[in-house]
Short mmCIF file of C-alpha atoms and ligand atoms in Angstrom, two decimals:
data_model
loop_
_atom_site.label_atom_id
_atom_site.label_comp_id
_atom_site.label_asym_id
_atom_site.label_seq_id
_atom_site.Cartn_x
_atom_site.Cartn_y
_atom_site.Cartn_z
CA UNK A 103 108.69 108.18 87.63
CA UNK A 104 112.02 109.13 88.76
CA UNK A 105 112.76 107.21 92.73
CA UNK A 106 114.91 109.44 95.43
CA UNK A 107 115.36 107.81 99.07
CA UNK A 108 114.73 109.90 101.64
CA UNK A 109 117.70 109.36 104.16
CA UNK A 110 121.27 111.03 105.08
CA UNK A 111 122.50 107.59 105.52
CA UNK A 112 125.30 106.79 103.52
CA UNK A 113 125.05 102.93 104.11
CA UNK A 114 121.66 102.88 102.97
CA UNK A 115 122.21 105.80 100.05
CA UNK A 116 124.99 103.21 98.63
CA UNK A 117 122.99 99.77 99.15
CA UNK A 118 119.79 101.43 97.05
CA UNK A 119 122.68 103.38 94.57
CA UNK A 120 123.52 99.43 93.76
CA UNK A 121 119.80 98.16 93.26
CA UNK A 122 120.17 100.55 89.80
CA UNK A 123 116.81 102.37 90.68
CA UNK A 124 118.28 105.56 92.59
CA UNK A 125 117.39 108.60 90.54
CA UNK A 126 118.13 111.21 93.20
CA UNK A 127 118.36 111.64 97.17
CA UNK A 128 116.54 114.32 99.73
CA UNK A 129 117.55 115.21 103.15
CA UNK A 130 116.23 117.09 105.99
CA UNK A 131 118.13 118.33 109.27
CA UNK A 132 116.14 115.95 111.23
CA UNK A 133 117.70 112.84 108.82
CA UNK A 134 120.59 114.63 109.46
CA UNK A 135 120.60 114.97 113.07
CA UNK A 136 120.26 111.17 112.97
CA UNK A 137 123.78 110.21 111.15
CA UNK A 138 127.24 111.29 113.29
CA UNK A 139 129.40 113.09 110.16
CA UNK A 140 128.75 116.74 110.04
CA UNK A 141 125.71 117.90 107.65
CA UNK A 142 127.89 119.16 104.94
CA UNK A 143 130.61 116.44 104.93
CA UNK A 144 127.15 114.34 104.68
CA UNK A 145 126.04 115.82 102.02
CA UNK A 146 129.47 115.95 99.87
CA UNK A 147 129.15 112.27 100.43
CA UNK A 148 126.19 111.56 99.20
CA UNK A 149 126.53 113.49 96.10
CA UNK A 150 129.68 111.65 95.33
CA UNK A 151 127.70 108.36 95.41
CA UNK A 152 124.37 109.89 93.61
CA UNK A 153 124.73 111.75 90.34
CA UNK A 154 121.29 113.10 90.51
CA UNK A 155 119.46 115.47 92.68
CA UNK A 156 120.70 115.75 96.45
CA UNK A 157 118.13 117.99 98.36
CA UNK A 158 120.16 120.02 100.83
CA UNK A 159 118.09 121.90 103.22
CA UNK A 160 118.73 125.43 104.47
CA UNK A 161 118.20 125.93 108.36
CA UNK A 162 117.24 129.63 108.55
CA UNK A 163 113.95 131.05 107.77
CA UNK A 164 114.28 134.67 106.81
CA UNK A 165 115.35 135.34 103.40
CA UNK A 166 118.87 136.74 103.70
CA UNK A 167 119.75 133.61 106.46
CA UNK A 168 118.17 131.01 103.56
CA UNK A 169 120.31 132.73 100.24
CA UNK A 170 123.61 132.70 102.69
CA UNK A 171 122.83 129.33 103.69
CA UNK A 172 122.25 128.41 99.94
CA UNK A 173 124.79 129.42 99.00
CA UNK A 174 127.54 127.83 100.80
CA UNK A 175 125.17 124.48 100.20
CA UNK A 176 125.23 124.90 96.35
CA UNK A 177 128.88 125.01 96.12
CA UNK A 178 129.28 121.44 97.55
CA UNK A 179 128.55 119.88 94.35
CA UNK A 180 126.66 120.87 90.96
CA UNK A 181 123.70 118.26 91.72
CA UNK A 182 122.99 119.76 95.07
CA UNK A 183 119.27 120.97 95.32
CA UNK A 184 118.40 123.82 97.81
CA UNK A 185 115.85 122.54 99.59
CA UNK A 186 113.57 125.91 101.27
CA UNK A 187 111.22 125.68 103.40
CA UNK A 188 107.37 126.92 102.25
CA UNK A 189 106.78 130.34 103.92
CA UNK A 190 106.48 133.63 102.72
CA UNK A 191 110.25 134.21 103.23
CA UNK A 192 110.75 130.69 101.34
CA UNK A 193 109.21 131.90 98.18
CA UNK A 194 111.24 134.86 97.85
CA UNK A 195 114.45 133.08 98.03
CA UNK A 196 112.83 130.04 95.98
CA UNK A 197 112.17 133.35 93.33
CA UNK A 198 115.64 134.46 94.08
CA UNK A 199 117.34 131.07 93.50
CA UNK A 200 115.73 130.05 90.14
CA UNK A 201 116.28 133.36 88.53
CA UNK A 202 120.02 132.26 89.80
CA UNK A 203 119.85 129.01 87.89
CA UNK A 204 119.80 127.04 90.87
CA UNK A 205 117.77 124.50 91.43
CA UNK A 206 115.19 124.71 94.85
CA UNK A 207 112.42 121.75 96.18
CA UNK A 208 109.81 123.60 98.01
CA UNK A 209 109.40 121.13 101.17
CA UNK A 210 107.00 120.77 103.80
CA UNK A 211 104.00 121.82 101.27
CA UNK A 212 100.58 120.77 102.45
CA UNK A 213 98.03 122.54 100.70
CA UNK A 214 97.48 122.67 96.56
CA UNK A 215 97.66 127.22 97.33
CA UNK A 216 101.13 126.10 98.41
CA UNK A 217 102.12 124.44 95.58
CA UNK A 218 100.38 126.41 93.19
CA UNK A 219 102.55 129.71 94.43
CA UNK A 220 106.38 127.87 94.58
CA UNK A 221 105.69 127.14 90.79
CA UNK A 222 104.62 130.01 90.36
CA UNK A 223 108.46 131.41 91.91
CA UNK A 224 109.88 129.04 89.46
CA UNK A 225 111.24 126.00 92.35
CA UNK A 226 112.32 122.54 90.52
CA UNK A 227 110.70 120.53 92.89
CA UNK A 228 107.24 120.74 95.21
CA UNK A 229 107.36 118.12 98.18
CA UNK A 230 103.86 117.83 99.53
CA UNK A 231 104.11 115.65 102.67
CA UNK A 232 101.33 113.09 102.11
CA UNK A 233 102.38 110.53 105.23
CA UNK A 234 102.01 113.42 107.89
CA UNK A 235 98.07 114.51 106.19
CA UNK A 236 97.67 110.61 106.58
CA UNK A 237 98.78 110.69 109.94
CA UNK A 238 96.01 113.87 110.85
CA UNK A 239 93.17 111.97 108.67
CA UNK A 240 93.32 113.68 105.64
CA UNK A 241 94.19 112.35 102.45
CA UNK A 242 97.68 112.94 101.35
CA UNK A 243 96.80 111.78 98.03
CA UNK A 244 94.07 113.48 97.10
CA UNK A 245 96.84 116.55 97.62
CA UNK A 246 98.86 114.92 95.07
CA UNK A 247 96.20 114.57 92.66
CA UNK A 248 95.36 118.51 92.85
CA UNK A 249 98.65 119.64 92.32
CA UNK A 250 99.42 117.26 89.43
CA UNK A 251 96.16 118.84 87.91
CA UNK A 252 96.89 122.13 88.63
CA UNK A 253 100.38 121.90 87.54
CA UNK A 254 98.99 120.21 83.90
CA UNK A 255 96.43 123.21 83.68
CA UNK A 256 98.89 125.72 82.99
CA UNK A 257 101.85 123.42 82.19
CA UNK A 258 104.43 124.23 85.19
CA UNK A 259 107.74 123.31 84.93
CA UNK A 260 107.75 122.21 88.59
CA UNK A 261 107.99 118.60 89.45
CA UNK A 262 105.66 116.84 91.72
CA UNK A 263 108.26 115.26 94.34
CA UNK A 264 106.25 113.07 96.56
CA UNK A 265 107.20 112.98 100.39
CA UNK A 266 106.62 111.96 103.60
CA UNK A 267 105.89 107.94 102.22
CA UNK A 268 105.13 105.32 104.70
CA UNK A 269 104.38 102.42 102.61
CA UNK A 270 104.36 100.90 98.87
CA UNK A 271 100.93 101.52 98.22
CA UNK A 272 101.55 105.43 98.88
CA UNK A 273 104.57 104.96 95.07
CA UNK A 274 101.52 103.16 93.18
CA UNK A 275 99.11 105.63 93.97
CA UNK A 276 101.55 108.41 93.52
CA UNK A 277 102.07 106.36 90.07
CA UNK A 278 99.01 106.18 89.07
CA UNK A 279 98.32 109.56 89.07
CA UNK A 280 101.34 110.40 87.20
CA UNK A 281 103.67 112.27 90.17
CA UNK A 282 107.09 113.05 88.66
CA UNK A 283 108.96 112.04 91.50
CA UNK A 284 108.52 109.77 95.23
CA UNK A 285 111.14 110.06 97.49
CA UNK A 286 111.18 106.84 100.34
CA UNK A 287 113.29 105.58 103.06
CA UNK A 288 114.97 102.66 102.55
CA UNK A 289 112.48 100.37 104.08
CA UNK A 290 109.94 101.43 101.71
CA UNK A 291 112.24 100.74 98.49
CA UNK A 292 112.94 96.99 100.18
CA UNK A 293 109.34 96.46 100.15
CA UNK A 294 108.55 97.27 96.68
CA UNK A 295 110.25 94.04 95.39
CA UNK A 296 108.33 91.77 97.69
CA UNK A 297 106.05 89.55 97.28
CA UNK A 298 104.96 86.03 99.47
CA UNK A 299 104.07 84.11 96.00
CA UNK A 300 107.28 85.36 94.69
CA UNK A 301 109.34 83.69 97.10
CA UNK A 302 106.73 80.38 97.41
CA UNK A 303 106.80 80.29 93.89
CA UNK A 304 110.50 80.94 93.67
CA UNK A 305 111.25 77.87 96.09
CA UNK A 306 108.91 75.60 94.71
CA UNK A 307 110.05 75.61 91.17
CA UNK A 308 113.83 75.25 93.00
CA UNK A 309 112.67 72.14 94.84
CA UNK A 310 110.44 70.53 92.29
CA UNK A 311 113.44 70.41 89.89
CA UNK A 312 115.69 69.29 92.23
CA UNK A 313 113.39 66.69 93.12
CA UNK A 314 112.92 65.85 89.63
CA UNK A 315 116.91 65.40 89.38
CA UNK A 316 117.16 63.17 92.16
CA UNK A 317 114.43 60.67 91.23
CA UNK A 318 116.12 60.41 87.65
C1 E4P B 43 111.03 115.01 102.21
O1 E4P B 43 111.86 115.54 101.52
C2 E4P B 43 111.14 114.82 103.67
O2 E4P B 43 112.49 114.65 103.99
C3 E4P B 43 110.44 113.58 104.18
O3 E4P B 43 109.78 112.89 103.15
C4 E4P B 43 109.65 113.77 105.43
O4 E4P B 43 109.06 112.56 105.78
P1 E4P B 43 108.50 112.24 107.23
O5 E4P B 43 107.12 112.79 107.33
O6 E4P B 43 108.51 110.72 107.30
O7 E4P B 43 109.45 112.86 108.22
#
């Protein structure tokens, strides 16, 4: 399972680059609107930092607006992913893009129909938002779970990128059923190290043997 954070922070981007578990990054203009730097000076950041995938997202929703906008995006850097929003205009420039050779995430997919058309138009990566189906009480996961099984039906090439995580049990889950990718924010990755009897455990074999040395 390949690990993206989900940020435009490049504090953050670095300090997860260094725990040696970053596979890739996405963005969104609202992480963007969030950081001071310009979107694009952002991004040619981050892709210095991050070898793999950098999901770039295009601000226009008609077709011609989304290719221009693509465009200029894919020429920051040969990992950048164009990252198109999931509407009727979407999938034609998703369509557009592949048969380019560049690479597209379908985002803001909530529905297996959606998923099932972007591979369909030949996009790299689907990003079905499970924390905001959560949030409206319905299950994000069972979303994932459809699409993974639709995608292994008819063997798509698209990969399942899991978004819109609000916890660590949302990456086991998405695990467990065998998603490609999970993209988290930076609070999410910190938590998937800890444990409480990790760090009991860790300071009582410390002290015991320091305890043990003193008494000798
Ligand atoms: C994915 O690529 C999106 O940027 C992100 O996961 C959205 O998450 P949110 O629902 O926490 O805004």
């Amino acid at each position: 399972m390949k690990f993206f954070i989900d940020t435009a922070n490049i504090e953050q981007i670095k300090s997860a680059a260094e725990m040696g578990v970053l596979d890739g990054v996405t963005t969104n203009p609202s992480l963007a609107a969030k950081e001071t730097a310009p979107y694009r000076e952002l991004l040619e950041e981050i892709c210095r930092i991050v070898p793999g995938p950098v999901s770039a997202e295009v601000l226009a929703t008609d077709y011609d607006g989304m290719m221009k906008e693509a465009g200029e995006l894919a020429k920051i850097a040969d990992n950048i992913v164009i990252k198109i929003p999931t509407i009727l205009e979407g999938l034609k420039a998703i369509k557009s893009l592949s048969s380019d050779g560049i690479k597209t995430n379908a985002t803001l997919v909530f529905q297996p129909s959606q998923a099932l058309l972007v591979a369909k138009a030949g996009a790299t990566f689907v990003s079905p938002f499970i924390g905001r189906l959560d949030d409206i009480s319905q299950s994000g996961m069972e979303l994932i779970e459809q699409i993974v099984t639709i995608y292994n039906n008819y063997t798509f090439a698209t990969e399942v990128l899991v978004a819109s995580v609000r916890h660590p049990m949302h990456v086991v889950e998405a695990a467990l059923i065998g998603a490609d990718v999970i993209t988290m924010p930076y609070n999410v990755i910190a938590k998937l190290i800890k444990h409480p009897l990790t760090d009991i455990g860790l300071e009582k074999f410390i002290s015991d043997y320091k305890k043990a040395k003193q008494n000798a």
